[in-house]
Short mmCIF file of C-alpha atoms and ligand atoms in Angstrom, two decimals:
data_model
loop_
_atom_site.label_atom_id
_atom_site.label_comp_id
_atom_site.label_asym_id
_atom_site.label_seq_id
_atom_site.Cartn_x
_atom_site.Cartn_y
_atom_site.Cartn_z
CA MET A 1 8.68 33.29 -14.87
CA SER A 2 7.17 30.05 -16.16
CA THR A 3 9.11 26.78 -15.89
CA GLU A 4 9.34 26.67 -19.69
CA THR A 5 10.77 30.18 -20.08
CA ASP A 6 13.17 29.66 -17.21
CA LEU A 7 14.45 26.39 -18.69
CA LEU A 8 14.81 27.79 -22.20
CA GLN A 9 16.88 30.70 -20.91
CA ARG A 10 19.23 28.30 -19.15
CA VAL A 11 20.00 26.42 -22.38
CA PRO A 12 23.21 27.74 -23.98
CA ASP A 13 22.62 29.64 -27.23
CA SER A 14 26.18 29.39 -28.59
CA LEU A 15 28.51 26.98 -30.33
CA PHE A 16 30.72 24.91 -28.02
CA ILE A 17 34.22 24.81 -29.51
CA GLY A 18 37.50 24.09 -27.75
CA GLY A 19 35.84 24.35 -24.33
CA ARG A 20 34.41 27.82 -25.02
CA TRP A 21 30.85 28.90 -25.70
CA ARG A 22 31.05 31.30 -28.61
CA PRO A 23 28.83 32.89 -31.24
CA ALA A 24 28.84 31.79 -34.85
CA GLU A 25 30.96 33.57 -37.44
CA GLY A 26 29.37 36.93 -38.25
CA GLY A 27 26.89 36.52 -35.37
CA ARG A 28 24.57 34.38 -37.54
CA THR A 29 21.62 32.86 -35.71
CA LEU A 30 18.79 30.40 -36.31
CA ASP A 31 15.39 30.09 -34.65
CA VAL A 32 14.14 26.96 -32.90
CA LEU A 33 10.37 26.42 -33.02
CA ASP A 34 7.86 24.51 -30.91
CA PRO A 35 6.07 22.19 -33.38
CA ALA A 36 2.95 22.24 -31.17
CA THR A 37 2.50 25.99 -31.59
CA GLY A 38 4.74 27.00 -34.49
CA GLU A 39 6.22 29.65 -32.20
CA ARG A 40 9.89 30.49 -31.78
CA ILE A 41 11.22 29.22 -28.46
CA ARG A 42 14.92 30.12 -28.70
CA THR A 43 17.40 31.79 -31.04
CA ILE A 44 20.84 30.16 -31.16
CA ALA A 45 24.13 30.33 -33.08
CA ASP A 46 24.07 29.22 -36.72
CA ALA A 47 27.49 27.76 -37.54
CA SER A 48 29.30 28.47 -40.83
CA PRO A 49 31.79 26.17 -42.59
CA ALA A 50 34.60 28.17 -40.89
CA ASP A 51 33.05 27.43 -37.49
CA GLY A 52 32.94 23.77 -38.53
CA MET A 53 36.66 23.80 -39.26
CA ALA A 54 37.35 25.49 -35.90
CA ALA A 55 35.43 22.67 -34.18
CA LEU A 56 37.44 20.03 -36.04
CA ASP A 57 40.69 21.86 -35.18
CA ALA A 58 39.71 21.72 -31.50
CA ALA A 59 38.87 17.99 -31.66
CA VAL A 60 42.17 17.25 -33.43
CA GLU A 61 44.15 19.25 -30.88
CA ALA A 62 42.46 17.61 -27.90
CA PHE A 63 42.80 14.06 -29.22
CA PRO A 64 46.32 12.99 -28.08
CA ALA A 65 45.76 13.97 -24.43
CA TRP A 66 42.26 12.46 -24.28
CA ALA A 67 43.43 9.21 -25.91
CA ALA A 68 46.19 9.03 -23.28
CA THR A 69 43.81 9.72 -20.37
CA PRO A 70 43.36 6.54 -18.29
CA ALA A 71 40.20 4.67 -19.25
CA ARG A 72 39.04 4.75 -15.63
CA GLU A 73 39.13 8.56 -15.66
CA ARG A 74 37.21 8.72 -18.91
CA GLY A 75 34.67 6.29 -17.50
CA GLU A 76 34.25 8.21 -14.26
CA LEU A 77 33.63 11.40 -16.16
CA LEU A 78 30.87 9.71 -18.17
CA ARG A 79 29.44 8.36 -14.94
CA ARG A 80 29.35 11.90 -13.47
CA ALA A 81 27.56 13.05 -16.61
CA PHE A 82 25.03 10.22 -16.12
CA ASP A 83 24.38 11.40 -12.56
CA LEU A 84 23.97 15.02 -13.71
CA VAL A 85 21.49 14.03 -16.42
CA GLN A 86 19.55 12.12 -13.76
CA GLU A 87 19.51 15.20 -11.53
CA ARG A 88 18.24 17.30 -14.46
CA LYS A 89 15.93 14.71 -15.93
CA GLU A 90 12.90 16.97 -15.75
CA ASP A 91 14.80 19.72 -17.61
CA PHE A 92 15.86 17.34 -20.37
CA ALA A 93 12.36 15.89 -20.67
CA LEU A 94 10.62 19.25 -20.89
CA LEU A 95 13.19 20.58 -23.33
CA MET A 96 12.64 17.65 -25.70
CA THR A 97 8.88 18.10 -25.49
CA LEU A 98 9.27 21.78 -26.32
CA GLU A 99 11.60 21.44 -29.28
CA MET A 100 10.44 18.11 -30.68
CA GLY A 101 6.85 17.69 -29.51
CA LYS A 102 6.76 14.24 -27.89
CA PRO A 103 4.46 13.91 -24.86
CA LEU A 104 6.24 14.59 -21.57
CA ALA A 105 5.84 11.01 -20.31
CA GLU A 106 7.63 9.74 -23.41
CA ALA A 107 10.31 12.42 -23.08
CA ARG A 108 10.97 11.14 -19.54
CA GLY A 109 11.33 7.66 -21.01
CA GLU A 110 13.88 8.97 -23.48
CA VAL A 111 15.87 10.62 -20.69
CA ALA A 112 16.09 7.25 -18.92
CA TYR A 113 17.11 5.49 -22.16
CA GLY A 114 19.47 8.23 -23.33
CA ALA A 115 21.21 8.63 -19.96
CA GLU A 116 21.79 4.89 -19.84
CA PHE A 117 24.35 5.12 -22.68
CA LEU A 118 26.46 7.38 -20.46
CA ARG A 119 26.36 4.80 -17.65
CA TRP A 120 26.79 1.77 -19.91
CA PHE A 121 29.86 3.19 -21.67
CA SER A 122 31.29 4.52 -18.41
CA GLU A 123 31.46 0.80 -17.54
CA GLU A 124 32.64 -0.36 -20.96
CA ALA A 125 35.52 2.18 -21.05
CA VAL A 126 37.65 -0.03 -18.78
CA ARG A 127 36.86 -3.30 -20.57
CA VAL A 128 38.73 -2.72 -23.82
CA ALA A 129 40.99 -5.74 -24.09
CA GLY A 130 43.54 -7.18 -26.50
CA ARG A 131 45.21 -10.57 -26.85
CA TYR A 132 48.65 -12.07 -26.70
CA GLY A 133 49.78 -15.50 -27.81
CA PRO A 134 52.15 -17.65 -29.83
CA ASN A 135 51.78 -17.85 -33.60
CA PRO A 136 50.99 -21.36 -34.90
CA GLU A 137 54.56 -21.87 -36.14
CA GLY A 138 55.94 -21.16 -32.68
CA THR A 139 58.36 -18.60 -34.14
CA GLY A 140 56.86 -15.47 -32.60
CA ARG A 141 54.30 -13.86 -30.36
CA MET A 142 51.24 -12.12 -31.72
CA ILE A 143 49.85 -9.08 -29.90
CA VAL A 144 46.47 -7.61 -30.80
CA SER A 145 45.81 -4.18 -29.28
CA GLN A 146 42.93 -1.69 -29.59
CA HIS A 147 43.35 2.05 -30.18
CA PRO A 148 40.94 4.96 -30.41
CA VAL A 149 40.07 5.76 -34.01
CA GLY A 150 40.75 9.51 -33.68
CA PRO A 151 38.65 12.65 -34.11
CA CYS A 152 35.05 11.75 -35.03
CA PHE A 153 32.17 13.64 -36.63
CA LEU A 154 28.74 12.71 -35.24
CA ILE A 155 25.52 13.70 -37.01
CA THR A 156 22.19 13.12 -35.25
CA PRO A 157 18.50 13.40 -36.22
CA TRP A 158 15.66 15.31 -34.59
CA ASN A 159 13.45 12.44 -33.43
CA PHE A 160 15.36 11.35 -30.29
CA PRO A 161 17.40 14.44 -29.44
CA LEU A 162 19.05 13.07 -26.29
CA ALA A 163 19.38 9.36 -26.95
CA MET A 164 20.82 9.70 -30.46
CA ALA A 165 23.48 12.05 -29.06
CA THR A 166 24.48 9.95 -26.03
CA ARG A 167 24.46 6.75 -28.10
CA LYS A 168 27.36 8.21 -30.11
CA ILE A 169 29.11 10.56 -27.65
CA ALA A 170 29.40 8.04 -24.81
CA PRO A 171 31.13 5.19 -26.71
CA ALA A 172 33.36 7.66 -28.60
CA LEU A 173 34.56 9.34 -25.40
CA ALA A 174 34.88 6.00 -23.59
CA ALA A 175 37.14 4.73 -26.39
CA GLY A 176 39.37 7.82 -26.18
CA CYS A 177 38.09 9.63 -29.28
CA THR A 178 37.30 13.34 -29.46
CA VAL A 179 34.18 14.48 -31.28
CA VAL A 180 32.39 17.20 -33.19
CA ILE A 181 28.63 16.70 -32.98
CA LYS A 182 26.05 18.29 -35.25
CA PRO A 183 22.45 17.90 -34.08
CA ALA A 184 19.52 18.50 -36.44
CA GLU A 185 18.56 22.13 -37.02
CA LEU A 186 15.06 21.39 -35.75
CA THR A 187 16.12 20.09 -32.29
CA PRO A 188 19.54 21.47 -31.33
CA LEU A 189 18.73 22.58 -27.76
CA THR A 190 18.98 19.18 -26.07
CA THR A 191 22.52 18.66 -27.40
CA LEU A 192 23.53 22.11 -26.14
CA LEU A 193 22.16 21.29 -22.68
CA LEU A 194 23.95 17.93 -22.76
CA ALA A 195 27.22 19.65 -23.68
CA SER A 196 26.85 21.96 -20.69
CA VAL A 197 26.35 18.91 -18.46
CA LEU A 198 29.46 17.22 -19.85
CA GLU A 199 31.39 20.45 -19.30
CA GLU A 200 30.17 20.51 -15.70
CA ALA A 201 31.21 16.86 -15.31
CA GLY A 202 34.79 18.00 -16.07
CA LEU A 203 35.29 17.21 -19.76
CA PRO A 204 38.59 18.75 -20.97
CA ALA A 205 38.40 21.48 -23.63
CA GLY A 206 38.02 20.28 -27.19
CA VAL A 207 37.00 16.69 -26.40
CA LEU A 208 33.38 17.50 -27.33
CA ASN A 209 32.49 20.29 -29.75
CA VAL A 210 28.95 21.22 -30.78
CA LEU A 211 27.91 22.79 -34.08
CA THR A 212 24.33 23.96 -34.49
CA THR A 213 23.58 25.06 -38.03
CA SER A 214 20.89 25.69 -40.61
CA THR A 215 23.28 24.65 -43.41
CA SER A 216 24.14 21.05 -42.53
CA GLY A 217 25.50 20.10 -45.95
CA ALA A 218 27.78 23.13 -46.34
CA VAL A 219 29.15 22.78 -42.81
CA SER A 220 29.58 19.00 -42.91
CA GLU A 221 31.21 18.42 -46.28
CA PRO A 222 34.54 20.14 -45.51
CA ILE A 223 34.74 18.33 -42.16
CA ILE A 224 34.12 14.95 -43.82
CA GLY A 225 36.66 15.82 -46.53
CA ASP A 226 39.40 16.80 -44.07
CA PRO A 227 42.13 14.13 -43.82
CA ARG A 228 42.45 14.69 -40.07
CA LEU A 229 38.93 13.31 -39.50
CA ARG A 230 38.98 9.54 -38.86
CA LYS A 231 35.36 8.58 -38.39
CA LEU A 232 31.84 9.59 -39.39
CA SER A 233 28.89 8.33 -37.36
CA PHE A 234 25.49 9.24 -38.75
CA THR A 235 21.90 8.60 -37.71
CA GLY A 236 19.22 9.73 -40.10
CA SER A 237 17.54 8.89 -43.37
CA THR A 238 18.91 6.35 -45.81
CA ALA A 239 18.94 9.00 -48.57
CA VAL A 240 21.25 11.33 -46.62
CA GLY A 241 23.27 8.36 -45.36
CA ARG A 242 24.02 7.30 -48.94
CA LYS A 243 25.19 10.81 -49.79
CA LEU A 244 27.46 10.94 -46.74
CA LEU A 245 28.89 7.49 -47.53
CA GLU A 246 29.93 8.83 -50.94
CA GLN A 247 31.68 11.76 -49.27
CA ALA A 248 33.29 9.48 -46.70
CA ALA A 249 34.56 7.18 -49.45
CA GLN A 250 37.00 9.87 -50.63
CA GLY A 251 38.98 9.61 -47.40
CA VAL A 252 38.08 5.91 -46.86
CA LEU A 253 36.68 7.00 -43.48
CA ARG A 254 35.43 4.58 -40.87
CA THR A 255 31.63 4.98 -40.83
CA SER A 256 28.67 3.95 -38.71
CA MET A 257 25.29 4.42 -40.34
CA GLU A 258 22.00 4.13 -38.43
CA LEU A 259 19.48 4.68 -41.20
CA GLY A 260 15.79 4.37 -41.99
CA GLY A 261 13.43 1.50 -41.27
CA ASN A 262 10.22 -0.08 -42.56
CA ALA A 263 9.54 -2.48 -39.70
CA PRO A 264 7.13 -5.38 -40.26
CA PHE A 265 4.92 -6.32 -37.31
CA LEU A 266 3.72 -9.91 -37.78
CA VAL A 267 0.70 -11.23 -35.92
CA PHE A 268 0.17 -14.97 -36.43
CA GLY A 269 -3.13 -16.76 -35.92
CA ASP A 270 -1.85 -18.29 -32.66
CA ALA A 271 -0.78 -14.93 -31.15
CA ASP A 272 -2.07 -13.68 -27.81
CA LEU A 273 -4.12 -10.80 -29.23
CA ASP A 274 -4.15 -8.78 -26.00
CA LYS A 275 -0.35 -8.75 -25.99
CA ALA A 276 -0.21 -8.12 -29.73
CA VAL A 277 -2.49 -5.08 -29.45
CA ASP A 278 -0.46 -3.64 -26.56
CA GLY A 279 2.75 -4.27 -28.51
CA ALA A 280 1.28 -2.74 -31.66
CA ILE A 281 0.31 0.48 -29.88
CA ALA A 282 3.80 0.82 -28.39
CA ALA A 283 5.62 -0.12 -31.60
CA LYS A 284 3.53 2.25 -33.73
CA PHE A 285 2.61 5.29 -31.69
CA ARG A 286 5.71 5.82 -29.54
CA ASN A 287 7.22 9.17 -30.51
CA ILE A 288 4.07 9.90 -32.57
CA GLY A 289 5.20 7.23 -35.02
CA GLN A 290 8.44 9.11 -35.69
CA ALA A 291 10.92 6.38 -34.81
CA CYS A 292 13.22 4.39 -37.07
CA THR A 293 11.98 1.36 -35.12
CA ALA A 294 8.30 2.28 -35.60
CA ALA A 295 6.23 -0.63 -36.89
CA ASN A 296 5.39 0.40 -40.45
CA ARG A 297 3.45 -2.59 -41.79
CA PHE A 298 1.12 -4.74 -39.67
CA ILE A 299 1.07 -8.12 -41.37
CA VAL A 300 -1.77 -9.99 -39.69
CA HIS A 301 -3.13 -13.50 -40.29
CA ARG A 302 -6.49 -13.30 -42.05
CA ASP A 303 -8.23 -15.29 -39.28
CA VAL A 304 -7.46 -12.59 -36.70
CA ALA A 305 -7.07 -9.51 -38.92
CA GLU A 306 -10.60 -8.19 -38.36
CA GLU A 307 -10.48 -8.66 -34.58
CA PHE A 308 -7.00 -7.10 -34.42
CA ALA A 309 -8.18 -4.12 -36.49
CA ARG A 310 -11.26 -3.68 -34.29
CA ARG A 311 -9.23 -3.70 -31.08
CA VAL A 312 -6.46 -1.35 -32.23
CA THR A 313 -9.06 1.03 -33.67
CA GLU A 314 -10.84 1.13 -30.32
CA ARG A 315 -7.57 2.01 -28.57
CA VAL A 316 -6.47 4.55 -31.16
CA SER A 317 -9.85 6.31 -31.18
CA GLY A 318 -9.31 7.00 -27.47
CA PHE A 319 -5.99 8.83 -27.94
CA THR A 320 -5.73 12.49 -26.95
CA VAL A 321 -3.98 14.75 -29.46
CA GLY A 322 -2.36 17.93 -28.15
CA ARG A 323 0.71 19.75 -26.93
CA GLY A 324 2.99 17.26 -25.21
CA THR A 325 3.23 19.37 -22.05
CA GLU A 326 -0.50 18.94 -21.33
CA ASP A 327 -1.74 16.22 -19.00
CA GLY A 328 -3.19 13.15 -20.66
CA VAL A 329 -1.88 13.91 -24.17
CA THR A 330 -0.80 10.72 -25.95
CA ILE A 331 -0.17 12.10 -29.45
CA GLY A 332 1.86 15.27 -29.88
CA PRO A 333 2.54 17.18 -33.10
CA LEU A 334 4.54 15.87 -36.05
CA ILE A 335 7.83 17.64 -36.51
CA ASN A 336 6.74 19.96 -39.35
CA ASP A 337 4.30 20.57 -42.23
CA ASP A 338 6.19 18.24 -44.56
CA ALA A 339 5.71 15.36 -42.14
CA VAL A 340 1.95 16.03 -42.03
CA SER A 341 1.72 16.21 -45.85
CA LYS A 342 3.69 12.98 -46.20
CA ALA A 343 1.46 11.04 -43.75
CA ASP A 344 -1.65 12.41 -45.43
CA SER A 345 -0.53 11.54 -48.94
CA LEU A 346 0.36 7.97 -47.91
CA VAL A 347 -3.07 7.55 -46.31
CA ARG A 348 -4.84 8.94 -49.39
CA ASP A 349 -2.90 6.69 -51.74
CA ALA A 350 -3.74 3.61 -49.62
CA VAL A 351 -7.45 4.50 -49.50
CA GLU A 352 -7.57 5.18 -53.25
CA ARG A 353 -6.09 1.71 -53.80
CA GLY A 354 -8.82 0.09 -51.70
CA ALA A 355 -7.77 0.18 -48.02
CA THR A 356 -10.45 0.74 -45.36
CA LEU A 357 -10.01 3.87 -43.22
CA ARG A 358 -11.06 2.88 -39.68
CA THR A 359 -10.24 6.10 -37.82
CA GLY A 360 -8.30 9.33 -38.33
CA GLY A 361 -7.01 10.08 -41.81
CA GLU A 362 -6.71 13.85 -41.66
CA ALA A 363 -4.58 16.69 -40.38
CA VAL A 364 -5.75 18.75 -37.42
CA ASP A 365 -6.18 22.48 -38.03
CA GLY A 366 -3.26 24.60 -36.73
CA PRO A 367 -1.54 26.11 -34.95
CA GLY A 368 0.96 23.28 -34.76
CA THR A 369 1.54 20.35 -37.07
CA PHE A 370 -0.80 17.61 -35.88
CA TYR A 371 -2.14 14.54 -37.68
CA ARG A 372 -4.97 12.43 -36.31
CA PRO A 373 -3.91 8.93 -35.22
CA THR A 374 -5.07 6.67 -38.01
CA VAL A 375 -5.85 3.00 -38.63
CA LEU A 376 -6.08 1.52 -42.13
CA SER A 377 -7.04 -2.11 -42.72
CA ASP A 378 -6.91 -4.36 -45.78
CA VAL A 379 -4.13 -2.28 -47.33
CA LYS A 380 -3.57 -3.47 -50.92
CA PRO A 381 -0.24 -4.61 -52.37
CA GLY A 382 1.44 -1.82 -54.32
CA SER A 383 0.29 0.90 -51.90
CA GLU A 384 3.06 3.44 -51.25
CA ILE A 385 2.58 3.12 -47.50
CA LEU A 386 4.03 -0.41 -47.64
CA GLN A 387 7.34 0.81 -49.12
CA ALA A 388 7.84 4.28 -47.60
CA GLU A 389 8.84 5.04 -44.02
CA ILE A 390 5.57 6.58 -42.72
CA PHE A 391 7.10 8.51 -39.79
CA GLY A 392 3.67 9.41 -38.46
CA PRO A 393 0.78 8.00 -36.39
CA VAL A 394 -0.66 5.74 -39.08
CA LEU A 395 -1.19 2.01 -38.49
CA ALA A 396 -1.57 0.04 -41.75
CA ILE A 397 -2.82 -3.57 -41.69
CA VAL A 398 -2.14 -6.12 -44.46
CA PRO A 399 -3.76 -9.58 -44.18
CA PHE A 400 -1.87 -12.81 -45.03
CA ASP A 401 -2.74 -16.51 -45.30
CA THR A 402 0.47 -18.55 -44.97
CA GLU A 403 3.73 -18.23 -43.03
CA ASP A 404 5.72 -18.12 -46.27
CA GLU A 405 3.57 -15.26 -47.54
CA ALA A 406 4.05 -13.32 -44.27
CA VAL A 407 7.83 -13.72 -44.51
CA ARG A 408 7.84 -12.69 -48.18
CA ILE A 409 5.85 -9.51 -47.45
CA ALA A 410 7.99 -8.70 -44.38
CA ASN A 411 11.27 -9.00 -46.31
CA ASP A 412 9.98 -7.16 -49.39
CA THR A 413 11.77 -3.88 -48.59
CA GLU A 414 15.21 -2.35 -48.98
CA TYR A 415 15.23 -1.74 -45.21
CA GLY A 416 16.16 -4.24 -42.49
CA LEU A 417 16.26 -2.49 -39.13
CA VAL A 418 13.81 -4.29 -36.85
CA SER A 419 10.87 -6.69 -37.00
CA TYR A 420 8.20 -7.61 -34.46
CA VAL A 421 6.63 -11.06 -34.25
CA TYR A 422 3.65 -12.17 -32.19
CA THR A 423 3.15 -15.93 -31.91
CA GLU A 424 2.69 -18.36 -29.04
CA SER A 425 4.62 -21.04 -30.95
CA LEU A 426 8.27 -21.42 -30.00
CA GLY A 427 9.08 -23.16 -33.28
CA ARG A 428 7.53 -20.39 -35.35
CA GLY A 429 9.32 -17.76 -33.30
CA GLN A 430 12.62 -19.53 -33.95
CA ARG A 431 11.86 -19.77 -37.67
CA MET A 432 11.23 -16.02 -37.75
CA ILE A 433 14.61 -15.35 -36.11
CA GLU A 434 16.17 -17.30 -38.98
CA ARG A 435 14.04 -15.92 -41.82
CA LEU A 436 13.38 -12.22 -41.19
CA GLU A 437 16.04 -9.95 -42.70
CA THR A 438 16.42 -7.44 -39.87
CA GLY A 439 19.20 -6.55 -37.44
CA MET A 440 16.81 -6.63 -34.45
CA MET A 441 13.61 -8.44 -33.50
CA GLY A 442 10.95 -8.11 -30.85
CA LEU A 443 9.45 -11.56 -30.20
CA ASN A 444 6.18 -10.87 -28.38
CA VAL A 445 7.62 -7.46 -27.44
CA GLY A 446 6.85 -4.07 -29.03
CA VAL A 447 9.93 -2.01 -27.99
CA VAL A 448 13.47 -3.42 -28.26
CA SER A 449 15.80 -0.46 -27.59
CA ASN A 450 18.26 -0.99 -24.75
CA ALA A 451 21.69 0.51 -24.10
CA ALA A 452 23.06 -2.98 -23.39
CA ALA A 453 21.97 -4.31 -26.80
CA PRO A 454 23.63 -3.94 -30.21
CA PHE A 455 21.27 -1.61 -32.07
CA GLY A 456 21.55 -1.56 -35.85
CA GLY A 457 20.20 -2.67 -39.18
CA TRP A 458 20.71 -5.03 -42.09
CA LYS A 459 20.38 -4.11 -45.76
CA GLN A 460 19.91 -0.36 -46.36
CA SER A 461 19.10 0.31 -42.70
CA GLY A 462 22.76 0.78 -41.97
CA LEU A 463 26.24 -0.28 -41.02
CA GLY A 464 27.64 -0.91 -37.56
CA ARG A 465 26.06 -1.21 -34.13
CA GLU A 466 25.39 1.22 -31.30
CA GLY A 467 25.11 0.11 -27.68
CA GLY A 468 25.99 -3.28 -26.21
CA VAL A 469 29.54 -4.58 -25.98
CA GLU A 470 29.75 -3.94 -29.73
CA GLY A 471 29.16 -0.17 -29.47
CA ILE A 472 32.62 0.87 -28.29
CA HIS A 473 34.29 -1.06 -31.11
CA GLU A 474 32.84 1.40 -33.62
CA TYR A 475 35.35 3.88 -32.13
CA LEU A 476 38.34 1.55 -31.82
CA GLN A 477 40.79 0.22 -34.36
CA GLY A 478 42.83 -2.92 -33.90
CA LYS A 479 46.55 -3.35 -34.38
CA TYR A 480 48.29 -6.69 -34.78
CA THR A 481 51.96 -6.72 -33.79
CA LEU A 482 54.34 -9.65 -34.30
CA THR A 483 57.35 -10.04 -32.04
CA PRO A 484 60.04 -12.74 -32.27
CA ASP A 485 59.99 -15.86 -30.13
CA PRO A 486 61.47 -14.63 -26.84
CA PHE A 487 63.29 -17.94 -26.15
P1 NAP B 1 17.84 13.33 -42.09
O1 NAP B 1 17.12 14.34 -42.88
O2 NAP B 1 18.63 12.30 -42.83
O3 NAP B 1 18.79 14.16 -41.11
C1 NAP B 1 19.60 13.54 -40.16
C2 NAP B 1 20.75 14.46 -39.82
O4 NAP B 1 21.54 14.66 -40.97
C3 NAP B 1 20.33 15.84 -39.34
O5 NAP B 1 21.26 16.30 -38.40
C4 NAP B 1 20.44 16.67 -40.61
O6 NAP B 1 20.63 18.03 -40.33
C5 NAP B 1 21.67 16.06 -41.22
N1 NAP B 1 21.82 16.26 -42.66
C6 NAP B 1 20.85 16.34 -43.60
N2 NAP B 1 21.42 16.51 -44.82
C7 NAP B 1 22.77 16.54 -44.62
C8 NAP B 1 23.90 16.68 -45.47
N3 NAP B 1 23.77 16.84 -46.79
N4 NAP B 1 25.13 16.67 -44.92
C9 NAP B 1 25.29 16.50 -43.60
N5 NAP B 1 24.26 16.36 -42.73
C10 NAP B 1 23.02 16.37 -43.25
O7 NAP B 1 16.91 12.52 -41.13
P2 NAP B 1 15.86 13.10 -40.09
O8 NAP B 1 14.65 13.50 -40.84
O9 NAP B 1 16.50 14.08 -39.19
O10 NAP B 1 15.57 11.80 -39.21
C11 NAP B 1 14.67 10.84 -39.57
C12 NAP B 1 15.38 9.65 -40.19
O11 NAP B 1 16.34 9.14 -39.29
C13 NAP B 1 14.44 8.51 -40.47
O12 NAP B 1 14.73 7.96 -41.72
C14 NAP B 1 14.76 7.52 -39.35
O13 NAP B 1 14.45 6.18 -39.64
C15 NAP B 1 16.21 7.73 -39.17
N6 NAP B 1 16.64 7.28 -37.85
C16 NAP B 1 17.36 6.14 -37.78
C17 NAP B 1 17.74 5.66 -36.54
C18 NAP B 1 18.54 4.40 -36.43
O14 NAP B 1 19.10 4.19 -35.36
N7 NAP B 1 18.61 3.56 -37.46
C19 NAP B 1 17.40 6.36 -35.39
C20 NAP B 1 16.65 7.53 -35.50
C21 NAP B 1 16.29 7.99 -36.76
P3 NAP B 1 19.51 19.11 -40.69
O15 NAP B 1 18.20 18.47 -40.37
O16 NAP B 1 19.83 20.24 -39.82
O17 NAP B 1 19.67 19.39 -42.14
#
């Protein structure tokens, strides 16, 4: 039996509810496809709204005991899960390549990043602190304590199947919350494998429940509308995030929203171009361009724009497109046909408006949903590619003349997730920290994600932070208590 078939058969094919693996209501199933071949790789349970309610029931029932479990125990369980993910890192990497398409080397990178949230929050679990002190009048003592929010609903996207799950599950469990998680229909297998690892690590029944479904809206809405739910944490597009915020408003739910991006990548005339080109390749082509943090607009000083375009084109022309399991492949498939059509239409619009196509610019014949890595230079203002999230391997260069103009272009978007700046000037770097409207910045660095850092956006890129010392607070609520002066 091949490694792939063997691995796929070891991935659970059921819902995980109340500590039991069980089929969906009526035995409904959905197929998971390999985007590199278009072939079915696994058939799994397809949850109904009733299954969704059963998962919430289980999370509600498990909450009091889990909240009362000592933080050290919760942390040690997460640490065991970290060790188990490490032991199975090749399984997790291959599984993500199979269901999502990213090259194996990148999938290994995601396992390292995704596992780190389990370790980080295993350490943060025991560091939840409060405060105690006299009130200013001297008439009483003020106590501020932190408490788990309650049962949480976690919704994750397809582009980072492991990391987006651990980035929510780990802080929630560390804080003492129980969860229902719903991965994307396109990439549910990694979450199922992760659930089996957490089960093996000793997680009590009902603390984590997994719903895989082809009807995300119908399954999610009753959960979000249930008064027993206390928190919604979502990663995905801004459009869906807005819709879920409306639903969450009915119950005034706590929410965390990690939404879309349109990252500017600024290259100033004094930048080290070698570093800028390396950073550009990482910031653009990681995950085949399908990252919320992907650089979307390369805003490059006119003096160096031609040289920058020449060098990135040389690098991009050397990429190997193919199935992510094959040696040497740097660009895997896009997630589906819609993603290919979207990238292609953005490229066409930019070229029609006067951009220069340097390389790529077309889909690759099937099977699979591939798009050639593309470089566009001299992209004109008003082009759709400057406003939309590309989510594909297309690098679009816009020239600028002054620092003010670069800042204006960079901030001219409803999004504010991350920006990248290349300059050798400390003063300019500091000015960019002050002036760019994004929740994160890479200063002479092309990848910023780190479990120890507060990940999150400004403007319509979201609400709240994941990772860092901030991450656990998304799953805690404070209580202020006043007691009389004891003397
Ligand atoms: P998406 O279409 O918004 O879907 C995200 C998740 O929401 C999936 O699980 C999806 O399930 C579910 N969903 C869709 N409609 C829903 C509804 N009406 N009710 C409840 N759940 C619903 O986004 P995507 O295409 O998967 O992911 C790409 C987007 O995520 C990009 O915009 C990217 O920037 C963003 N993203 C942001 C971050 C961040 O940290 N800021 C990180 C990664 C990705 P189904 O697919 O099964 O319907």
